[in-house]
mmCIF file with all atom_site columns, C-alpha atoms in Angstrom:
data_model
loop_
_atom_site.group_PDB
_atom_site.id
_atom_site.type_symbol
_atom_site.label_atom_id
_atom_site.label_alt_id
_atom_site.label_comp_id
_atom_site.label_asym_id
_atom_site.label_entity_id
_atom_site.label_seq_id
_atom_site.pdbx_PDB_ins_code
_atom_site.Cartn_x
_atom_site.Cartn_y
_atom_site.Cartn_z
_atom_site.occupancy
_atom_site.B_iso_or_equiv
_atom_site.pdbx_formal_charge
_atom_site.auth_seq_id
_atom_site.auth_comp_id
_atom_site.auth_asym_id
_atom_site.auth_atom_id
_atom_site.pdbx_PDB_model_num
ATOM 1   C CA . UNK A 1 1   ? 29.645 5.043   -13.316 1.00 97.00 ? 1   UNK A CA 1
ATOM 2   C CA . UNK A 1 2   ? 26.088 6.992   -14.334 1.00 98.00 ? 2   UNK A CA 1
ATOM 3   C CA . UNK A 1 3   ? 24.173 7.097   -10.699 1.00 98.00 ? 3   UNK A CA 1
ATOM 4   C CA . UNK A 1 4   ? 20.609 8.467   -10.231 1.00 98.00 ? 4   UNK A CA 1
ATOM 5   C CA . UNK A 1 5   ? 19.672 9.146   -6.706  1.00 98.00 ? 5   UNK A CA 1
ATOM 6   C CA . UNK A 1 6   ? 15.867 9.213   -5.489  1.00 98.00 ? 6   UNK A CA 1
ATOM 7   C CA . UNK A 1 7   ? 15.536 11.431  -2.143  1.00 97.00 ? 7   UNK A CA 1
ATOM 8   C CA . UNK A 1 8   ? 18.466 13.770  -2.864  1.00 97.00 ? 8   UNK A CA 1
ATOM 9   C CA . UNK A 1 9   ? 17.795 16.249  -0.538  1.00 96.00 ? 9   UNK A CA 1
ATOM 10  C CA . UNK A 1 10  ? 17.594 14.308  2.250   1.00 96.00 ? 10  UNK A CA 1
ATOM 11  C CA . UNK A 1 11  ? 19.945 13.035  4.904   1.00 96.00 ? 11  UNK A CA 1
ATOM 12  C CA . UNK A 1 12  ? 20.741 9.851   3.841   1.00 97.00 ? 12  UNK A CA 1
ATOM 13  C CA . UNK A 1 13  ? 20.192 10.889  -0.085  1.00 98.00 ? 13  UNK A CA 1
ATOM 14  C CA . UNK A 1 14  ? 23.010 13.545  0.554   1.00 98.00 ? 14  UNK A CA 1
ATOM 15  C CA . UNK A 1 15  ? 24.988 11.484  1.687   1.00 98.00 ? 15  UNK A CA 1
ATOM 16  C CA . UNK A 1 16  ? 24.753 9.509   -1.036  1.00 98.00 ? 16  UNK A CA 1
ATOM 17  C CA . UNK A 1 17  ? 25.034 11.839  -3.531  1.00 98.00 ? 17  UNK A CA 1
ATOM 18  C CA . UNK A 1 18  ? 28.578 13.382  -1.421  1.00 98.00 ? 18  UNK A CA 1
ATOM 19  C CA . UNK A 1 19  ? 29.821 10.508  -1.590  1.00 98.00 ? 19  UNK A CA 1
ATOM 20  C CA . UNK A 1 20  ? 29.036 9.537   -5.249  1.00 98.00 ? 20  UNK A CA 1
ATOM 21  C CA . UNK A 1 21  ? 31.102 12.620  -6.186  1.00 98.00 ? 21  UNK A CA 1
ATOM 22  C CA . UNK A 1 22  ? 33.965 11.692  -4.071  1.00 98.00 ? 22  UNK A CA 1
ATOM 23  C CA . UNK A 1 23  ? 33.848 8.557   -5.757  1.00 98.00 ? 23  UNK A CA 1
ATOM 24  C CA . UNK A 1 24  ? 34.814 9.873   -8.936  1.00 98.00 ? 24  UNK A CA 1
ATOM 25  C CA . UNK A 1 25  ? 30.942 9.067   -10.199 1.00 98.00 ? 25  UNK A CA 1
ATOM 26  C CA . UNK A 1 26  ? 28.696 10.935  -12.644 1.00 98.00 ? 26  UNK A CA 1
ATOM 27  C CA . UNK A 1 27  ? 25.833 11.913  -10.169 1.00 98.00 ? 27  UNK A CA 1
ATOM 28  C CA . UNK A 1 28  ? 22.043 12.686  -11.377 1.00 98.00 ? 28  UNK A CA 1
ATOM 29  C CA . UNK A 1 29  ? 20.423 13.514  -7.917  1.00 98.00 ? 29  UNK A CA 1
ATOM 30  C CA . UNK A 1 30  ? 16.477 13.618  -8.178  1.00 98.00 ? 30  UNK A CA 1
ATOM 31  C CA . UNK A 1 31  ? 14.271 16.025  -5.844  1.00 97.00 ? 31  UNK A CA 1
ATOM 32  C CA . UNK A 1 32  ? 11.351 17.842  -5.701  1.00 95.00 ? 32  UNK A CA 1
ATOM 33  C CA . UNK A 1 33  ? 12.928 20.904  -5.418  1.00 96.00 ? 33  UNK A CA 1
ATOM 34  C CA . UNK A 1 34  ? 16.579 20.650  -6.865  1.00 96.00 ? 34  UNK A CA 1
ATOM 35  C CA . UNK A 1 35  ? 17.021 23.890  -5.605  1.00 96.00 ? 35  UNK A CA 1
ATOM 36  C CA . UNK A 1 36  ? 17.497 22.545  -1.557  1.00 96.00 ? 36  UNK A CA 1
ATOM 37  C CA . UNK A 1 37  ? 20.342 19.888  -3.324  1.00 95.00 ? 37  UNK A CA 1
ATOM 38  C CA . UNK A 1 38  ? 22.610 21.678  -0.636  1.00 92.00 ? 38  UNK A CA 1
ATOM 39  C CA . UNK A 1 39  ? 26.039 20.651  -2.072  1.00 95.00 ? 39  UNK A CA 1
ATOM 40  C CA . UNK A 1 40  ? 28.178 22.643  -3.824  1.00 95.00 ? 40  UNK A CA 1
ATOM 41  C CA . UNK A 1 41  ? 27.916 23.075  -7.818  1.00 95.00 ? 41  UNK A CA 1
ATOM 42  C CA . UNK A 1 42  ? 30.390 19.949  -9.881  1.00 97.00 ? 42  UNK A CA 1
ATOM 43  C CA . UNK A 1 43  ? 30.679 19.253  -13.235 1.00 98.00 ? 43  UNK A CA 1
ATOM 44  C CA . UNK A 1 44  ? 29.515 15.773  -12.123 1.00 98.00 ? 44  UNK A CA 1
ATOM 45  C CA . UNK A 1 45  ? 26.360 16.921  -10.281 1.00 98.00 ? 45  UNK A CA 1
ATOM 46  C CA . UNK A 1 46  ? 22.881 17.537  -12.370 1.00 98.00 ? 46  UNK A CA 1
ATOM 47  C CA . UNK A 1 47  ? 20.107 18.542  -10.260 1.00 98.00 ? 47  UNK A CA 1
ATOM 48  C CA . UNK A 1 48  ? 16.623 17.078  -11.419 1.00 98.00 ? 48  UNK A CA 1
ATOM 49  C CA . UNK A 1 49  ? 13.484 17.771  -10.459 1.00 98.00 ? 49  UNK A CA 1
ATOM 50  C CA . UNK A 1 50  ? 11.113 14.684  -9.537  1.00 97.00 ? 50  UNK A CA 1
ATOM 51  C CA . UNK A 1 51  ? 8.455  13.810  -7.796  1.00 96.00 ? 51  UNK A CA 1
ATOM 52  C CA . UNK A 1 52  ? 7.545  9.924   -6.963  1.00 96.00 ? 52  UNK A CA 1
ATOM 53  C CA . UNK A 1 53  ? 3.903  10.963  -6.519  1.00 96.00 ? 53  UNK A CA 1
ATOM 54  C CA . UNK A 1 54  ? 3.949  13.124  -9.922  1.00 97.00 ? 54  UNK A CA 1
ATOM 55  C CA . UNK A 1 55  ? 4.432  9.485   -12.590 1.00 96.00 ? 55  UNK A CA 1
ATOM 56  C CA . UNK A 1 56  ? 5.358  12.057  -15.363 1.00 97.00 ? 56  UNK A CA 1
ATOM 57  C CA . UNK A 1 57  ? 8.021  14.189  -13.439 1.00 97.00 ? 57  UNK A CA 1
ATOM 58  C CA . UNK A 1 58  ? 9.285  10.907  -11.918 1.00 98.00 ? 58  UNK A CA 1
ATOM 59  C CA . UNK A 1 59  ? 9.255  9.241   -15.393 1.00 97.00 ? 59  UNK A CA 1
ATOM 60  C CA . UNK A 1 60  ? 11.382 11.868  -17.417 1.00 97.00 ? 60  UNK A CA 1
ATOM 61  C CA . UNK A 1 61  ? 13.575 12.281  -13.891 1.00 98.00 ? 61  UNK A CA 1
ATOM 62  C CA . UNK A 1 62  ? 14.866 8.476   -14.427 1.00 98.00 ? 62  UNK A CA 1
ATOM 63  C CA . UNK A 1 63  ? 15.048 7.980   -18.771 1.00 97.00 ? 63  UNK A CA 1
ATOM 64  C CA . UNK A 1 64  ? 17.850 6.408   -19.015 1.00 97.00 ? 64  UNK A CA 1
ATOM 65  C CA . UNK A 1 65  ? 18.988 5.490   -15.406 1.00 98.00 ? 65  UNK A CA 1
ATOM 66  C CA . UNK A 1 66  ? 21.413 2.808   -15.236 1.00 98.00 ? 66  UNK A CA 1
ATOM 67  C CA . UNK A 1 67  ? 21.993 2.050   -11.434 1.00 98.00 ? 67  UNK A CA 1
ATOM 68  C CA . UNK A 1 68  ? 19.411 3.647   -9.437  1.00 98.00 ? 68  UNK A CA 1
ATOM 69  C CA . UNK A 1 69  ? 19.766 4.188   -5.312  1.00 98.00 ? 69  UNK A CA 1
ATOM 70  C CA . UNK A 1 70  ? 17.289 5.449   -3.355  1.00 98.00 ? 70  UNK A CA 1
ATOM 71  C CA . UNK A 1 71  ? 17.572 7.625   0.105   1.00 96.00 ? 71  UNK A CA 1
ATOM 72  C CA . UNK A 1 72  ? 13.828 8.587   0.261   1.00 96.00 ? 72  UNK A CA 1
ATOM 73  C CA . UNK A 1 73  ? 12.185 8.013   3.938   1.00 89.00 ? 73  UNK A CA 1
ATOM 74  C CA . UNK A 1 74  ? 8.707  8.687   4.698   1.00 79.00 ? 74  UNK A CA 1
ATOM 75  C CA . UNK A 1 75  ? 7.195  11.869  3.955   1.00 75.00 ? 75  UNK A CA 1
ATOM 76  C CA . UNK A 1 76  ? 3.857  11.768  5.812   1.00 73.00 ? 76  UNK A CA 1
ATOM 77  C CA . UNK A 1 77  ? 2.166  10.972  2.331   1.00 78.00 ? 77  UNK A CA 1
ATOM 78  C CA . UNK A 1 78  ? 1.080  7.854   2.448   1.00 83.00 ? 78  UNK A CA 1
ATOM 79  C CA . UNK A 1 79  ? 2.501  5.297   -0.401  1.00 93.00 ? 79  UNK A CA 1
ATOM 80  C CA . UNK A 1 80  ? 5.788  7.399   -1.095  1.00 95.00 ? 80  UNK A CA 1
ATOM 81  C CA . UNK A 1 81  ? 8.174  4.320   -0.952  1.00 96.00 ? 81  UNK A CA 1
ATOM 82  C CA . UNK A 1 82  ? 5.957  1.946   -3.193  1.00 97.00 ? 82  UNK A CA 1
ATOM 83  C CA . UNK A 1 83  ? 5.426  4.626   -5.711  1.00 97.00 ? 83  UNK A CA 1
ATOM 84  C CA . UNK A 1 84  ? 9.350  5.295   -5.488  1.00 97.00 ? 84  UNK A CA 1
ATOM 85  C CA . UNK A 1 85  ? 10.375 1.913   -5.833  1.00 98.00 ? 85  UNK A CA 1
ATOM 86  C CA . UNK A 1 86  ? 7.829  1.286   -8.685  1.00 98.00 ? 86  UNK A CA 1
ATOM 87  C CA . UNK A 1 87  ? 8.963  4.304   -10.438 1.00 98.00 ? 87  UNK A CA 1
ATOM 88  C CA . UNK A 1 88  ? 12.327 2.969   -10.158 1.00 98.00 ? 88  UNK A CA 1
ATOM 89  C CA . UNK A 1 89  ? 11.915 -0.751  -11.629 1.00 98.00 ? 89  UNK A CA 1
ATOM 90  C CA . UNK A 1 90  ? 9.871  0.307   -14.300 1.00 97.00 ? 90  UNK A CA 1
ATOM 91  C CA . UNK A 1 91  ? 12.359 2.719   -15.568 1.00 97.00 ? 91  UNK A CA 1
ATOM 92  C CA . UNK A 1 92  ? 14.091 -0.294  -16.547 1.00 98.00 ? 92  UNK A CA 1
ATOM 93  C CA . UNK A 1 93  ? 17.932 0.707   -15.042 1.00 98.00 ? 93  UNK A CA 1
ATOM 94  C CA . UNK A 1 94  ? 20.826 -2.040  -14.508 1.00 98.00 ? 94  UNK A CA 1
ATOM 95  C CA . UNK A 1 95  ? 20.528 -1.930  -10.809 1.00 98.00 ? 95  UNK A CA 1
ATOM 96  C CA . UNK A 1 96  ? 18.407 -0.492  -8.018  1.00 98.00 ? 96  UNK A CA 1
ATOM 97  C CA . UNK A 1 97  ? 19.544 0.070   -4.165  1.00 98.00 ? 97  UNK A CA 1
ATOM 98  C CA . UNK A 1 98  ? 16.700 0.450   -1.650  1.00 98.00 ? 98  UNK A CA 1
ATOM 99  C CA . UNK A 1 99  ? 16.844 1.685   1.951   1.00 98.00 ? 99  UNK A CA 1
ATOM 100 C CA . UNK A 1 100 ? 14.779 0.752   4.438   1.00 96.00 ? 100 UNK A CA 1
ATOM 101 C CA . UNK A 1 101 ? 14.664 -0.054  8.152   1.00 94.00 ? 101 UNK A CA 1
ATOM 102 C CA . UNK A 1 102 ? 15.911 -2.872  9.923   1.00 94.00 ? 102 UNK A CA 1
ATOM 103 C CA . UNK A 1 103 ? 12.789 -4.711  11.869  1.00 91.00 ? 103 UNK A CA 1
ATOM 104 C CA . UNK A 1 104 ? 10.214 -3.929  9.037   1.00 91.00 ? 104 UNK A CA 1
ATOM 105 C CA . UNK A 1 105 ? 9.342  -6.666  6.303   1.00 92.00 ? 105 UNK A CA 1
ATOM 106 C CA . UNK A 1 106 ? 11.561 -9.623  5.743   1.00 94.00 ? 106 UNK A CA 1
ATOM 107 C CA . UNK A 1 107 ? 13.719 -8.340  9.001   1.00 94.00 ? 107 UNK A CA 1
ATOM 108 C CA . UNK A 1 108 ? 11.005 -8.444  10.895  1.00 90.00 ? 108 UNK A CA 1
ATOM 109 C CA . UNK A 1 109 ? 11.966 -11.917 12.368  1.00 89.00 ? 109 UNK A CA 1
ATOM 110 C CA . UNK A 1 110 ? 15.202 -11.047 13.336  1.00 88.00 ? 110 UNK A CA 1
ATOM 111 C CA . UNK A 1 111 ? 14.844 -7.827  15.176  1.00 86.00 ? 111 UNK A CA 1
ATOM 112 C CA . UNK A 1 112 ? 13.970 -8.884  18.936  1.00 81.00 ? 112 UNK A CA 1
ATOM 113 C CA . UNK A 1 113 ? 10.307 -8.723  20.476  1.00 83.00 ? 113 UNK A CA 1
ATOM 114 C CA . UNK A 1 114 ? 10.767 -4.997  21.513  1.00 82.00 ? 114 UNK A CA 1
ATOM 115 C CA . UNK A 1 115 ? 11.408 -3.414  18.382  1.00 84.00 ? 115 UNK A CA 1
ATOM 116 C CA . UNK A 1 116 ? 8.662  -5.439  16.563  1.00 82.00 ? 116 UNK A CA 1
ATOM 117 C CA . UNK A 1 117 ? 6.517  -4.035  19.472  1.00 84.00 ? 117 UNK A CA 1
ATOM 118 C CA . UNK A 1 118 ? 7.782  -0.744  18.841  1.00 83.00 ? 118 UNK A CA 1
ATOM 119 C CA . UNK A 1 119 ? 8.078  -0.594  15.218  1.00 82.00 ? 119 UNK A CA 1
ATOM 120 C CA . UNK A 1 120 ? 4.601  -1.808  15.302  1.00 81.00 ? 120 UNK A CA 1
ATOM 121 C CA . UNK A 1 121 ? 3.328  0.870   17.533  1.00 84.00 ? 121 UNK A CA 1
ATOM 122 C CA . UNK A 1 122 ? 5.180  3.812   15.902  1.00 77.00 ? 122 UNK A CA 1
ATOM 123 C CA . UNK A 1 123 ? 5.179  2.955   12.074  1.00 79.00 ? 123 UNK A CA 1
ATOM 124 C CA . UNK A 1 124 ? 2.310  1.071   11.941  1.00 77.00 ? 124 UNK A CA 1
ATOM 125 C CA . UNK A 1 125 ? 0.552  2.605   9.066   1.00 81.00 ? 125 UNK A CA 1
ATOM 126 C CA . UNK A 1 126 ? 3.744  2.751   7.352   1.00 88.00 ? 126 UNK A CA 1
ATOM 127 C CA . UNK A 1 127 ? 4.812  -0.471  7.505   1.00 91.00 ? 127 UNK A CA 1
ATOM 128 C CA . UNK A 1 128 ? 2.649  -1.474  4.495   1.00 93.00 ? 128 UNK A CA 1
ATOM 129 C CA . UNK A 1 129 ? 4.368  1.008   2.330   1.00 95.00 ? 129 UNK A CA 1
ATOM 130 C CA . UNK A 1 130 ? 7.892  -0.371  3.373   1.00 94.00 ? 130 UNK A CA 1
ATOM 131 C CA . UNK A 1 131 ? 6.508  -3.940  2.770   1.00 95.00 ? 131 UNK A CA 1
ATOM 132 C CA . UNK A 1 132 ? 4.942  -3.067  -0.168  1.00 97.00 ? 132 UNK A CA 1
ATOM 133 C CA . UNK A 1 133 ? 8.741  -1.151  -1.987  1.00 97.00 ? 133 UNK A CA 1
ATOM 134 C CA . UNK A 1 134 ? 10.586 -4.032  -0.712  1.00 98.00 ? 134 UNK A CA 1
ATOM 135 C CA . UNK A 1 135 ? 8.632  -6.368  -2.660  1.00 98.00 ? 135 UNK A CA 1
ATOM 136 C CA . UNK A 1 136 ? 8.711  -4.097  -6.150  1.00 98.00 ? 136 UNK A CA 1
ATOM 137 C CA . UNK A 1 137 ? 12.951 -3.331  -5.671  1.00 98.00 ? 137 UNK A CA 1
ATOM 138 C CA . UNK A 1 138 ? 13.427 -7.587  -4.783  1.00 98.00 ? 138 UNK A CA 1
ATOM 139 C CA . UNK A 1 139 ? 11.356 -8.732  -7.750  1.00 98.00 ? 139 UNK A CA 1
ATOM 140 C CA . UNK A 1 140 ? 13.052 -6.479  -9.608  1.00 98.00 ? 140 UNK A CA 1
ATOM 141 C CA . UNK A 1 141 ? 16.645 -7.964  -8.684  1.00 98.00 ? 141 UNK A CA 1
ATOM 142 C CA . UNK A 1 142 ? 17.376 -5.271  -6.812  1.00 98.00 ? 142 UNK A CA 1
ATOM 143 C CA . UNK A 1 143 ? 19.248 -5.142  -3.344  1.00 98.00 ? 143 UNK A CA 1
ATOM 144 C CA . UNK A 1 144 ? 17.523 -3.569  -0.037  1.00 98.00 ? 144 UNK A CA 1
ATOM 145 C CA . UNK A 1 145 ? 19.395 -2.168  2.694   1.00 98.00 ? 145 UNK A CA 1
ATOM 146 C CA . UNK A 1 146 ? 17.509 -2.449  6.055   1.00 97.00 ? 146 UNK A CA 1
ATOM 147 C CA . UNK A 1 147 ? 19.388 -0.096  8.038   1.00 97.00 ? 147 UNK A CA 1
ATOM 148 C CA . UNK A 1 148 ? 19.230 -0.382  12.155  1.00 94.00 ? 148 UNK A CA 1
ATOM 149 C CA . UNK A 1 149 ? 18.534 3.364   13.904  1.00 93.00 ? 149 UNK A CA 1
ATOM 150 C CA . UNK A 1 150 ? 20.170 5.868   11.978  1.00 96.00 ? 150 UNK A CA 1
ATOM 151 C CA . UNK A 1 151 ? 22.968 8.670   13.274  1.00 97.00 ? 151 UNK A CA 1
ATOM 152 C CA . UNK A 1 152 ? 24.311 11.612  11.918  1.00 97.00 ? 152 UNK A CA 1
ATOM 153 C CA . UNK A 1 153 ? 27.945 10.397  12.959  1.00 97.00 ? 153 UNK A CA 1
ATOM 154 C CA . UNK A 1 154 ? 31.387 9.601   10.620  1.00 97.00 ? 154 UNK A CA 1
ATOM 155 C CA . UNK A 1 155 ? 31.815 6.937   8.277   1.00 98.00 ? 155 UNK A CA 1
ATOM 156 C CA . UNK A 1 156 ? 32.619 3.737   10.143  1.00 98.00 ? 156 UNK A CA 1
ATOM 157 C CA . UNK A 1 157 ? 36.771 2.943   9.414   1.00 97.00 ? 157 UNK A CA 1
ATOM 158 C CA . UNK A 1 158 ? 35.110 -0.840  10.549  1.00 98.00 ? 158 UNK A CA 1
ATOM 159 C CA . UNK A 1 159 ? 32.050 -0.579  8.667   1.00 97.00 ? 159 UNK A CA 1
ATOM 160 C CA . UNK A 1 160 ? 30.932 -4.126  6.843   1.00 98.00 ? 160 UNK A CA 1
ATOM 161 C CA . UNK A 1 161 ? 27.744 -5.330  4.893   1.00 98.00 ? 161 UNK A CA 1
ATOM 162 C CA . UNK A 1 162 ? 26.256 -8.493  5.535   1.00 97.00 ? 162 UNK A CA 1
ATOM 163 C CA . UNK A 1 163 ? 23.727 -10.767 4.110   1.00 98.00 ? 163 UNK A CA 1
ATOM 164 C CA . UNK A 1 164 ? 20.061 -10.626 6.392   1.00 97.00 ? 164 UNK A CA 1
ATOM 165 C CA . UNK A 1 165 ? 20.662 -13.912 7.725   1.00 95.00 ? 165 UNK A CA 1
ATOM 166 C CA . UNK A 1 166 ? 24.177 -13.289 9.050   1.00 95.00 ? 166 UNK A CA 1
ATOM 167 C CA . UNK A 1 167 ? 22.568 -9.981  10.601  1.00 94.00 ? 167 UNK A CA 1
ATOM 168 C CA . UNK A 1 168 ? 23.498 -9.981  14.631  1.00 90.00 ? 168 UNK A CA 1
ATOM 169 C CA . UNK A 1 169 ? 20.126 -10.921 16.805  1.00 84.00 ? 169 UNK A CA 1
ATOM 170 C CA . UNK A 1 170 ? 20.026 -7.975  19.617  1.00 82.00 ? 170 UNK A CA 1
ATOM 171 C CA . UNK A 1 171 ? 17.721 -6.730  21.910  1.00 81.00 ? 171 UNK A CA 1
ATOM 172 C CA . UNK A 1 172 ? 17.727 -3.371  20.015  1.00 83.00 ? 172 UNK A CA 1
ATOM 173 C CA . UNK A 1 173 ? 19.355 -2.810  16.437  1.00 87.00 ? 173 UNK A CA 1
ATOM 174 C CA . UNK A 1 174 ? 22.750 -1.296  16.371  1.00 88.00 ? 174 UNK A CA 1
ATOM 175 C CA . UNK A 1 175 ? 22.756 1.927   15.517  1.00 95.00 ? 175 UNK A CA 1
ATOM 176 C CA . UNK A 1 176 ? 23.989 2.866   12.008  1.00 98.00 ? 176 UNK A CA 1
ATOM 177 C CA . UNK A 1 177 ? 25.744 6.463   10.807  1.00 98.00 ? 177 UNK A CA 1
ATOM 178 C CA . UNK A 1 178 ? 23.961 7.482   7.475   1.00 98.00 ? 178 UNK A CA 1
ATOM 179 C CA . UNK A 1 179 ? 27.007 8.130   5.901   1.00 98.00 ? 179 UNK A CA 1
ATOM 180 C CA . UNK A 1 180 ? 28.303 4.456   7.002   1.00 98.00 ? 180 UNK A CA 1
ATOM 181 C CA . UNK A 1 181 ? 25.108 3.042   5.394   1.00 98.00 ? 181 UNK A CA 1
ATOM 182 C CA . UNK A 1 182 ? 25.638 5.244   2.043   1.00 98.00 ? 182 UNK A CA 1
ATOM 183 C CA . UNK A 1 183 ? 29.077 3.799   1.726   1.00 98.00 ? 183 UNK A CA 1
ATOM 184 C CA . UNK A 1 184 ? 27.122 0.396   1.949   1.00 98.00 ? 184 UNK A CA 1
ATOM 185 C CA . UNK A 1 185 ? 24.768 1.475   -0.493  1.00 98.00 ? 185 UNK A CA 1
ATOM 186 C CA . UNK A 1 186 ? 27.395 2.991   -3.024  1.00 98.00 ? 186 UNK A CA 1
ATOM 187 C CA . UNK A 1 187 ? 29.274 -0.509  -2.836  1.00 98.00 ? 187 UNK A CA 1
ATOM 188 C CA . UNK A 1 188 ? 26.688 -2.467  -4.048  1.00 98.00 ? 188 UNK A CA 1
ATOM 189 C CA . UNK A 1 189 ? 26.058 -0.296  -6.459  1.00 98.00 ? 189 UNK A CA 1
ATOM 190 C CA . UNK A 1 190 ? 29.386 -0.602  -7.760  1.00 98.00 ? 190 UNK A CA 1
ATOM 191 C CA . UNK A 1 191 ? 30.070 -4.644  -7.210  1.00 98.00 ? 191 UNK A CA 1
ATOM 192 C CA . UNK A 1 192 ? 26.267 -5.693  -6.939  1.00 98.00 ? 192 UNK A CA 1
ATOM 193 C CA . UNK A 1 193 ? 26.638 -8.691  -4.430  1.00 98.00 ? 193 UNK A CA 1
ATOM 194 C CA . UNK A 1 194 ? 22.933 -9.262  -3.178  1.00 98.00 ? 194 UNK A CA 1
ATOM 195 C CA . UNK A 1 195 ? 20.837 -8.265  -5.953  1.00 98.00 ? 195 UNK A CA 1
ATOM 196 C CA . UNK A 1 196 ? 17.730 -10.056 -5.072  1.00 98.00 ? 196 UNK A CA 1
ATOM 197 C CA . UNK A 1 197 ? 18.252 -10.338 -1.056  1.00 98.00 ? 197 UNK A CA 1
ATOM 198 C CA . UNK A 1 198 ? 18.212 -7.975  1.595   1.00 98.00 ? 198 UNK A CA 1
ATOM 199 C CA . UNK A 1 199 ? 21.990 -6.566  3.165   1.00 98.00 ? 199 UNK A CA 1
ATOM 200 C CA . UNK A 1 200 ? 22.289 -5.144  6.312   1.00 98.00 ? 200 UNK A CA 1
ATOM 201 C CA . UNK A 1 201 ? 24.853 -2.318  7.141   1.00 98.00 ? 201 UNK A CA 1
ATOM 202 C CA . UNK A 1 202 ? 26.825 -2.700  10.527  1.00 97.00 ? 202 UNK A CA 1
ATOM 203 C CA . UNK A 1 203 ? 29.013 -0.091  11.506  1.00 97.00 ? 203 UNK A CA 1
ATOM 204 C CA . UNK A 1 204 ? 31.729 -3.231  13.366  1.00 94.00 ? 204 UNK A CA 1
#
C-alpha cells in the first residue's frame, strides 16, 4: 500500500512513518523540511517537502495520494489543522486518517467536566481549528482518531480501537503511547472500519 503522511517530522508523524516501513508499505512522508525526516534512508521512504500553509507546495506534495494519514499537531500558526485537512480532501485520495485529541469536538461530551474545563482553558483558541479539520476529514469519509494524553512509551501488546461511543467515560482520559495510536492509525488505513466516525485509541 502507497501511504502519504502529513506531519512527518513529528512525534506522532514518525511514528507513523516507522511503522509504515515496518509494515512492508511504500511511504511518501511530507514536511517542511524533509531534511529533519530523522529515519534512516529505504528504498520505500521519499522525503517531500510540503507545507499546509504554502496551497502550492502542499498541492504537488499530495498528486496522487491514495490513503492519506496525518500526524500534524499545532504549530502556534493559527489554522494549521483546517488547512491540513482541507489540503488533504481536496487532493482527492482513497482514504484520509486524522489525529486529534480526545475532549475536543464531537468528544467533547464524553470527556468528564475537568478536562472540558481544562481543554477549554489551555487550547482555547485552538479548539476552533480542531473543530474546524474534523469537520473537512468526516465530510470527506474520512476517519478521526481523538487520541487521550499522549506518551512517548512502547506499543501497547493490548492496544484496541474503538468506536467514540464505546469510548470509556473517566475523570481524566487514559493516556495513550504515540506509537500505540500510530498502530491505530495504520490499521484503519489498511481495513478502513470507521470512515465517516470518530475512533478512539486505548492502550487496554
Amino acid at each position: 500500500m502507497e501511504l502519504t503522511i502529513l506531519g512527518a517530522t513529528g512525534a506522532t508523524g514518525t511514528e507513523l512513518v516507522r511503522q509504515g516501513l515496518e509494515r512492508g508499505h511504500t511511504v511518501t512522508a511530507v514536511a517542511r523540511d524533509p531534511d529533519r525526516i530523522t529515519l534512516p534512508p529505504s528504498g520505500r521512504l521519499k522525503r517531500v517537502a510540503g507545507d499546509v500553509l504554502d496551497p502550492d507546495s502542499i498541492g504537488r506534495a499530495l498528486k496522487g495520494a491514495r490513503i492519506v494519514l496525518s500526524g500534524l499537531g499545532i504549530t502556534g500558526a493559527p489554522g494549521v489543522l483546517t488547512a491540513g485537512a482541507r489540503a488533504a480532501v481536496e487532493a482527492g485520495p482513497d482514504f484520509v486518517v486524522w489525529l486529534a485529541a480526545f475532549g475536543t469536538g464531537d468528544s467533547a461530551p464524553h470527556a468528564g467536566a475537568f478536562t472540558r474545563g481544562l481543554l477549554k482553558t489551555f487550547m482555547r483558541k485552538e479548539l476552533p481549528d480542531r473543530t474546524a479539520a474534523d469537520a473537512i476529514v468526516l465530510g470527506g469519509g474520512g476517519t478521526v482518531f481523538h487520541a487521550g494524553p499522549l506518551s512517548d512509551g512502547e506499543l501497547s501488546p493490548t492496544r484496541r480501537t474503538v468506536p467514540l461511543e464505546s469510548a470509556p467515560r473517566r475523570f481524566f482520559p487514559a493516556r495513550v503511547s504515540r506509537a500505540t495510536v500510530a498502530a491505530a492509525m495504520l490499521d484503519e488505513a489498511e481495513h478502513q472500519r470507521y470512515g465517516g466516525g470518530i475512533a478512539v485509541p486505548l492502550e487496554r
